[in-house]
Amino acid sequence: RYIEADIGGVRVCNLYLPNGNPQPGPKFDYKLAWMKRLRARMTELRAAEIPAVVLGDFNVIPQDKDTFSVKAMADDALTQPESRDAYFRLLHDGWTDALDTLNPRGGVWTYWDYQAGAWQKDHGFRIDHLLLSPACADRLTAAGVDKEYRGREKASDHAPVWVELRD
């Protein structure tokens, strides 16, 4: 799913990128094709010099520092080299990962599974991202995760991510 809206002079693009499990297989292939189409759209936005934020559930754990356990996620579509490569192509195209920029050491989670007490043990990972176009990146002042919402009764397994841009 993907939707765009212009808000305060910024194009806000919210997405849910397919999970891709099990991999290998048709679901993983679909995920990679989806990421290729996303890159094409993001290239259009960048070329038009539109201030944009592409955010949402990318279902990609970009780096080992973005998961509580590399071993636990080793066979998951979220950590496969193909998924990570597709994500990093977006960054190489000039997009800025706001959460990673402000938290370069990692350890910032946006997702905790409902299983095995993951929330209580802080066994999370970062799969929700905020990517800023070059026309927006220099306006970044803050970004974060509202973890308090994940701790509420009947909460989503994701916590909201947010970004603050100066005028």
PDB file of N, CA and C in Angstrom, residues 91-159:
ATOM      1  N   LEU A  91      19.017   4.959  -0.325  1.00  0.00           N
ATOM      2  CA  LEU A  91      19.924   5.894   0.350  1.00  0.00           C
ATOM      3  C   LEU A  91      21.018   6.367  -0.598  1.00  0.00           C
ATOM      4  N   HIS A  92      21.530   5.468  -1.405  1.00  0.00           N
ATOM      5  CA  HIS A  92      22.563   5.853  -2.375  1.00  0.00           C
ATOM      6  C   HIS A  92      22.012   6.813  -3.429  1.00  0.00           C
ATOM      7  N   ASP A  93      20.695   6.770  -3.639  1.00  0.00           N
ATOM      8  CA  ASP A  93      20.055   7.703  -4.572  1.00  0.00           C
ATOM      9  C   ASP A  93      19.914   9.103  -3.977  1.00  0.00           C
ATOM     10  N   GLY A  94      20.265   9.267  -2.704  1.00  0.00           N
ATOM     11  CA  GLY A  94      20.226  10.597  -2.099  1.00  0.00           C
ATOM     12  C   GLY A  94      19.211  10.778  -0.990  1.00  0.00           C
ATOM     13  N   TRP A  95      18.488   9.727  -0.619  1.00  0.00           N
ATOM     14  CA  TRP A  95      17.522   9.817   0.467  1.00  0.00           C
ATOM     15  C   TRP A  95      18.232   9.625   1.797  1.00  0.00           C
ATOM     16  N   THR A  96      17.734  10.278   2.838  1.00  0.00           N
ATOM     17  CA  THR A  96      18.339  10.239   4.168  1.00  0.00           C
ATOM     18  C   THR A  96      17.442   9.474   5.128  1.00  0.00           C
ATOM     19  N   ASP A  97      18.006   8.499   5.813  1.00  0.00           N
ATOM     20  CA  ASP A  97      17.310   7.736   6.848  1.00  0.00           C
ATOM     21  C   ASP A  97      17.362   8.571   8.130  1.00  0.00           C
ATOM     22  N   ALA A  98      16.251   9.225   8.464  1.00  0.00           N
ATOM     23  CA  ALA A  98      16.232  10.175   9.584  1.00  0.00           C
ATOM     24  C   ALA A  98      16.560   9.516  10.920  1.00  0.00           C
ATOM     25  N   LEU A  99      15.973   8.366  11.197  1.00  0.00           N
ATOM     26  CA  LEU A  99      16.237   7.709  12.485  1.00  0.00           C
ATOM     27  C   LEU A  99      17.690   7.279  12.601  1.00  0.00           C
ATOM     28  N   ASP A 100      18.252   6.741  11.541  1.00  0.00           N
ATOM     29  CA  ASP A 100      19.647   6.298  11.580  1.00  0.00           C
ATOM     30  C   ASP A 100      20.601   7.489  11.673  1.00  0.00           C
ATOM     31  N   THR A 101      20.277   8.569  10.995  1.00  0.00           N
ATOM     32  CA  THR A 101      21.120   9.766  11.038  1.00  0.00           C
ATOM     33  C   THR A 101      21.248  10.294  12.464  1.00  0.00           C
ATOM     34  N   LEU A 102      20.143  10.287  13.194  1.00  0.00           N
ATOM     35  CA  LEU A 102      20.143  10.832  14.552  1.00  0.00           C
ATOM     36  C   LEU A 102      20.491   9.793  15.622  1.00  0.00           C
ATOM     37  N   ASN A 103      20.520   8.519  15.232  1.00  0.00           N
ATOM     38  CA  ASN A 103      20.829   7.428  16.172  1.00  0.00           C
ATOM     39  C   ASN A 103      21.810   6.457  15.522  1.00  0.00           C
ATOM     40  N   PRO A 104      23.010   6.905  15.200  1.00  0.00           N
ATOM     41  CA  PRO A 104      23.934   6.074  14.417  1.00  0.00           C
ATOM     42  C   PRO A 104      24.402   4.799  15.114  1.00  0.00           C
ATOM     43  N   ARG A 105      24.247   4.717  16.421  1.00  0.00           N
ATOM     44  CA  ARG A 105      24.672   3.500  17.137  1.00  0.00           C
ATOM     45  C   ARG A 105      23.633   2.386  17.080  1.00  0.00           C
ATOM     46  N   GLY A 106      22.430   2.707  16.608  1.00  0.00           N
ATOM     47  CA  GLY A 106      21.382   1.694  16.543  1.00  0.00           C
ATOM     48  C   GLY A 106      20.661   1.534  17.862  1.00  0.00           C
ATOM     49  N   GLY A 107      20.004   0.386  18.012  1.00  0.00           N
ATOM     50  CA  GLY A 107      19.254   0.119  19.232  1.00  0.00           C
ATOM     51  C   GLY A 107      17.920   0.830  19.311  1.00  0.00           C
ATOM     52  N   VAL A 108      17.458   1.373  18.193  1.00  0.00           N
ATOM     53  CA  VAL A 108      16.162   2.045  18.130  1.00  0.00           C
ATOM     54  C   VAL A 108      15.183   1.076  17.467  1.00  0.00           C
ATOM     55  N   TRP A 109      14.219   0.604  18.236  1.00  0.00           N
ATOM     56  CA  TRP A 109      13.265  -0.356  17.689  1.00  0.00           C
ATOM     57  C   TRP A 109      11.944   0.331  17.362  1.00  0.00           C
ATOM     58  N   THR A 110      11.264  -0.193  16.344  1.00  0.00           N
ATOM     59  CA  THR A 110       9.933   0.296  15.981  1.00  0.00           C
ATOM     60  C   THR A 110       8.901  -0.820  16.014  1.00  0.00           C
ATOM     61  N   TYR A 111       9.367  -2.052  16.187  1.00  0.00           N
ATOM     62  CA  TYR A 111       8.496  -3.230  16.121  1.00  0.00           C
ATOM     63  C   TYR A 111       8.909  -4.242  17.183  1.00  0.00           C
ATOM     64  N   TRP A 112       7.903  -4.797  17.869  1.00  0.00           N
ATOM     65  CA  TRP A 112       8.100  -5.874  18.835  1.00  0.00           C
ATOM     66  C   TRP A 112       7.013  -6.899  18.577  1.00  0.00           C
ATOM     67  N   ASP A 113       7.386  -8.118  18.268  1.00  0.00           N
ATOM     68  CA  ASP A 113       6.432  -9.193  18.001  1.00  0.00           C
ATOM     69  C   ASP A 113       5.540  -9.402  19.224  1.00  0.00           C
ATOM     70  N   TYR A 114       4.336  -9.912  18.979  1.00  0.00           N
ATOM     71  CA  TYR A 114       3.436 -10.248  20.079  1.00  0.00           C
ATOM     72  C   TYR A 114       3.870 -11.528  20.791  1.00  0.00           C
ATOM     73  N   GLN A 115       4.725 -12.322  20.167  1.00  0.00           N
ATOM     74  CA  GLN A 115       5.112 -13.630  20.691  1.00  0.00           C
ATOM     75  C   GLN A 115       6.224 -13.530  21.734  1.00  0.00           C
ATOM     76  N   ALA A 116       6.234 -14.493  22.646  1.00  0.00           N
ATOM     77  CA  ALA A 116       7.344 -14.742  23.580  1.00  0.00           C
ATOM     78  C   ALA A 116       7.775 -13.522  24.399  1.00  0.00           C
ATOM     79  N   GLY A 117       6.843 -12.626  24.673  1.00  0.00           N
ATOM     80  CA  GLY A 117       7.176 -11.485  25.524  1.00  0.00           C
ATOM     81  C   GLY A 117       8.195 -10.531  24.930  1.00  0.00           C
ATOM     82  N   ALA A 118       8.182 -10.385  23.616  1.00  0.00           N
ATOM     83  CA  ALA A 118       9.181  -9.539  22.948  1.00  0.00           C
ATOM     84  C   ALA A 118       9.158  -8.105  23.471  1.00  0.00           C
ATOM     85  N   TRP A 119       7.967  -7.559  23.690  1.00  0.00           N
ATOM     86  CA  TRP A 119       7.869  -6.181  24.181  1.00  0.00           C
ATOM     87  C   TRP A 119       8.490  -6.064  25.575  1.00  0.00           C
ATOM     88  N   GLN A 120       8.127  -6.982  26.453  1.00  0.00           N
ATOM     89  CA  GLN A 120       8.615  -6.936  27.827  1.00  0.00           C
ATOM     90  C   GLN A 120      10.135  -7.127  27.894  1.00  0.00           C
ATOM     91  N   LYS A 121      10.686  -7.902  26.977  1.00  0.00           N
ATOM     92  CA  LYS A 121      12.137  -8.168  26.946  1.00  0.00           C
ATOM     93  C   LYS A 121      12.899  -7.158  26.083  1.00  0.00           C
ATOM     94  N   ASP A 122      12.171  -6.247  25.450  1.00  0.00           N
ATOM     95  CA  ASP A 122      12.754  -5.291  24.500  1.00  0.00           C
ATOM     96  C   ASP A 122      13.475  -6.012  23.358  1.00  0.00           C
ATOM     97  N   HIS A 123      12.873  -7.089  22.882  1.00  0.00           N
ATOM     98  CA  HIS A 123      13.385  -7.829  21.728  1.00  0.00           C
ATOM     99  C   HIS A 123      12.698  -7.296  20.470  1.00  0.00           C
ATOM    100  N   GLY A 124      13.169  -6.151  20.027  1.00  0.00           N
ATOM    101  CA  GLY A 124      12.561  -5.494  18.880  1.00  0.00           C
ATOM    102  C   GLY A 124      13.521  -5.350  17.731  1.00  0.00           C
ATOM    103  N   PHE A 125      13.021  -4.696  16.709  1.00  0.00           N
ATOM    104  CA  PHE A 125      13.866  -4.317  15.591  1.00  0.00           C
ATOM    105  C   PHE A 125      13.264  -3.128  14.866  1.00  0.00           C
ATOM    106  N   ARG A 126      14.057  -2.541  13.998  1.00  0.00           N
ATOM    107  CA  ARG A 126      13.659  -1.322  13.280  1.00  0.00           C
ATOM    108  C   ARG A 126      13.296  -1.684  11.848  1.00  0.00           C
ATOM    109  N   ILE A 127      11.989  -1.629  11.554  1.00  0.00           N
ATOM    110  CA  ILE A 127      11.522  -1.875  10.189  1.00  0.00           C
ATOM    111  C   ILE A 127      10.660  -0.723   9.673  1.00  0.00           C
ATOM    112  N   ASP A 128      10.348   0.225  10.542  1.00  0.00           N
ATOM    113  CA  ASP A 128       9.591   1.417  10.146  1.00  0.00           C
ATOM    114  C   ASP A 128      10.599   2.544   9.975  1.00  0.00           C
ATOM    115  N   HIS A 129      10.557   3.188   8.828  1.00  0.00           N
ATOM    116  CA  HIS A 129      11.600   4.145   8.484  1.00  0.00           C
ATOM    117  C   HIS A 129      11.013   5.476   8.033  1.00  0.00           C
ATOM    118  N   LEU A 130      11.839   6.505   8.128  1.00  0.00           N
ATOM    119  CA  LEU A 130      11.529   7.866   7.687  1.00  0.00           C
ATOM    120  C   LEU A 130      12.642   8.283   6.736  1.00  0.00           C
ATOM    121  N   LEU A 131      12.355   8.270   5.438  1.00  0.00           N
ATOM    122  CA  LEU A 131      13.366   8.654   4.454  1.00  0.00           C
ATOM    123  C   LEU A 131      13.053  10.047   3.934  1.00  0.00           C
ATOM    124  N   LEU A 132      14.055  10.907   3.982  1.00  0.00           N
ATOM    125  CA  LEU A 132      13.903  12.307   3.587  1.00  0.00           C
ATOM    126  C   LEU A 132      14.558  12.544   2.243  1.00  0.00           C
ATOM    127  N   SER A 133      13.848  13.250   1.366  1.00  0.00           N
ATOM    128  CA  SER A 133      14.425  13.622   0.076  1.00  0.00           C
ATOM    129  C   SER A 133      15.538  14.639   0.297  1.00  0.00           C
ATOM    130  N   PRO A 134      16.424  14.801  -0.688  1.00  0.00           N
ATOM    131  CA  PRO A 134      17.472  15.817  -0.546  1.00  0.00           C
ATOM    132  C   PRO A 134      16.904  17.212  -0.272  1.00  0.00           C
ATOM    133  N   ALA A 135      15.718  17.499  -0.802  1.00  0.00           N
ATOM    134  CA  ALA A 135      15.096  18.807  -0.587  1.00  0.00           C
ATOM    135  C   ALA A 135      14.553  18.965   0.832  1.00  0.00           C
ATOM    136  N   CYS A 136      14.552  17.885   1.615  1.00  0.00           N
ATOM    137  CA  CYS A 136      14.042  17.912   2.998  1.00  0.00           C
ATOM    138  C   CYS A 136      15.118  17.623   4.034  1.00  0.00           C
ATOM    139  N   ALA A 137      16.157  16.924   3.648  1.00  0.00           N
ATOM    140  CA  ALA A 137      17.127  16.393   4.617  1.00  0.00           C
ATOM    141  C   ALA A 137      17.784  17.472   5.467  1.00  0.00           C
ATOM    142  N   ASP A 138      18.072  18.623   4.876  1.00  0.00           N
ATOM    143  CA  ASP A 138      18.746  19.678   5.648  1.00  0.00           C
ATOM    144  C   ASP A 138      17.802  20.371   6.634  1.00  0.00           C
ATOM    145  N   ARG A 139      16.528  20.010   6.598  1.00  0.00           N
ATOM    146  CA  ARG A 139      15.542  20.575   7.523  1.00  0.00           C
ATOM    147  C   ARG A 139      15.312  19.683   8.743  1.00  0.00           C
ATOM    148  N   LEU A 140      15.973  18.533   8.795  1.00  0.00           N
ATOM    149  CA  LEU A 140      15.788  17.579   9.885  1.00  0.00           C
ATOM    150  C   LEU A 140      16.256  18.168  11.216  1.00  0.00           C
ATOM    151  N   THR A 141      15.352  18.198  12.191  1.00  0.00           N
ATOM    152  CA  THR A 141      15.727  18.649  13.536  1.00  0.00           C
ATOM    153  C   THR A 141      15.567  17.537  14.569  1.00  0.00           C
ATOM    154  N   ALA A 142      14.625  16.631  14.351  1.00  0.00           N
ATOM    155  CA  ALA A 142      14.402  15.544  15.304  1.00  0.00           C
ATOM    156  C   ALA A 142      13.620  14.427  14.627  1.00  0.00           C
ATOM    157  N   ALA A 143      13.784  13.225  15.150  1.00  0.00           N
ATOM    158  CA  ALA A 143      13.013  12.062  14.705  1.00  0.00           C
ATOM    159  C   ALA A 143      13.033  11.054  15.836  1.00  0.00           C
ATOM    160  N   GLY A 144      11.986  10.277  15.938  1.00  0.00           N
ATOM    161  CA  GLY A 144      11.961   9.309  17.018  1.00  0.00           C
ATOM    162  C   GLY A 144      10.850   8.297  16.883  1.00  0.00           C
ATOM    163  N   VAL A 145      10.693   7.529  17.951  1.00  0.00           N
ATOM    164  CA  VAL A 145       9.706   6.462  18.036  1.00  0.00           C
ATOM    165  C   VAL A 145       8.907   6.684  19.316  1.00  0.00           C
ATOM    166  N   ASP A 146       7.595   6.717  19.212  1.00  0.00           N
ATOM    167  CA  ASP A 146       6.734   6.872  20.389  1.00  0.00           C
ATOM    168  C   ASP A 146       6.441   5.497  20.987  1.00  0.00           C
ATOM    169  N   LYS A 147       7.397   4.994  21.759  1.00  0.00           N
ATOM    170  CA  LYS A 147       7.295   3.654  22.335  1.00  0.00           C
ATOM    171  C   LYS A 147       6.127   3.511  23.303  1.00  0.00           C
ATOM    172  N   GLU A 148       5.714   4.605  23.928  1.00  0.00           N
ATOM    173  CA  GLU A 148       4.646   4.511  24.921  1.00  0.00           C
ATOM    174  C   GLU A 148       3.383   3.897  24.330  1.00  0.00           C
ATOM    175  N   TYR A 149       3.128   4.131  23.040  1.00  0.00           N
ATOM    176  CA  TYR A 149       1.926   3.590  22.409  1.00  0.00           C
ATOM    177  C   TYR A 149       1.994   2.073  22.277  1.00  0.00           C
ATOM    178  N   ARG A 150       3.189   1.539  22.088  1.00  0.00           N
ATOM    179  CA  ARG A 150       3.335   0.083  21.963  1.00  0.00           C
ATOM    180  C   ARG A 150       3.033  -0.607  23.281  1.00  0.00           C
ATOM    181  N   GLY A 151       3.225   0.063  24.383  1.00  0.00           N
ATOM    182  CA  GLY A 151       2.993  -0.529  25.688  1.00  0.00           C
ATOM    183  C   GLY A 151       1.544  -0.515  26.150  1.00  0.00           C
ATOM    184  N   ARG A 152       0.668   0.087  25.376  1.00  0.00           N
ATOM    185  CA  ARG A 152      -0.741   0.165  25.767  1.00  0.00           C
ATOM    186  C   ARG A 152      -1.463  -1.161  25.513  1.00  0.00           C
ATOM    187  N   GLU A 153      -2.593  -1.319  26.189  1.00  0.00           N
ATOM    188  CA  GLU A 153      -3.411  -2.510  25.991  1.00  0.00           C
ATOM    189  C   GLU A 153      -3.928  -2.554  24.554  1.00  0.00           C
ATOM    190  N   LYS A 154      -3.865  -3.724  23.938  1.00  0.00           N
ATOM    191  CA  LYS A 154      -4.323  -3.971  22.561  1.00  0.00           C
ATOM    192  C   LYS A 154      -3.606  -3.076  21.552  1.00  0.00           C
ATOM    193  N   ALA A 155      -2.346  -2.776  21.819  1.00  0.00           N
ATOM    194  CA  ALA A 155      -1.558  -1.913  20.931  1.00  0.00           C
ATOM    195  C   ALA A 155      -1.138  -2.664  19.674  1.00  0.00           C
ATOM    196  N   SER A 156      -0.789  -1.914  18.669  1.00  0.00           N
ATOM    197  CA  SER A 156      -0.156  -2.483  17.481  1.00  0.00           C
ATOM    198  C   SER A 156       1.196  -3.058  17.871  1.00  0.00           C
ATOM    199  N   ASP A 157       1.713  -3.966  17.065  1.00  0.00           N
ATOM    200  CA  ASP A 157       3.064  -4.478  17.301  1.00  0.00           C
ATOM    201  C   ASP A 157       4.124  -3.488  16.815  1.00  0.00           C
ATOM    202  N   HIS A 158       3.696  -2.413  16.164  1.00  0.00           N
ATOM    203  CA  HIS A 158       4.580  -1.320  15.739  1.00  0.00           C
ATOM    204  C   HIS A 158       4.344  -0.106  16.631  1.00  0.00           C
ATOM    205  N   ALA A 159       5.380   0.682  16.835  1.00  0.00           N
ATOM    206  CA  ALA A 159       5.239   1.970  17.509  1.00  0.00           C
ATOM    207  C   ALA A 159       5.311   3.070  16.445  1.00  0.00           C
TER     208      ALA A 159
END
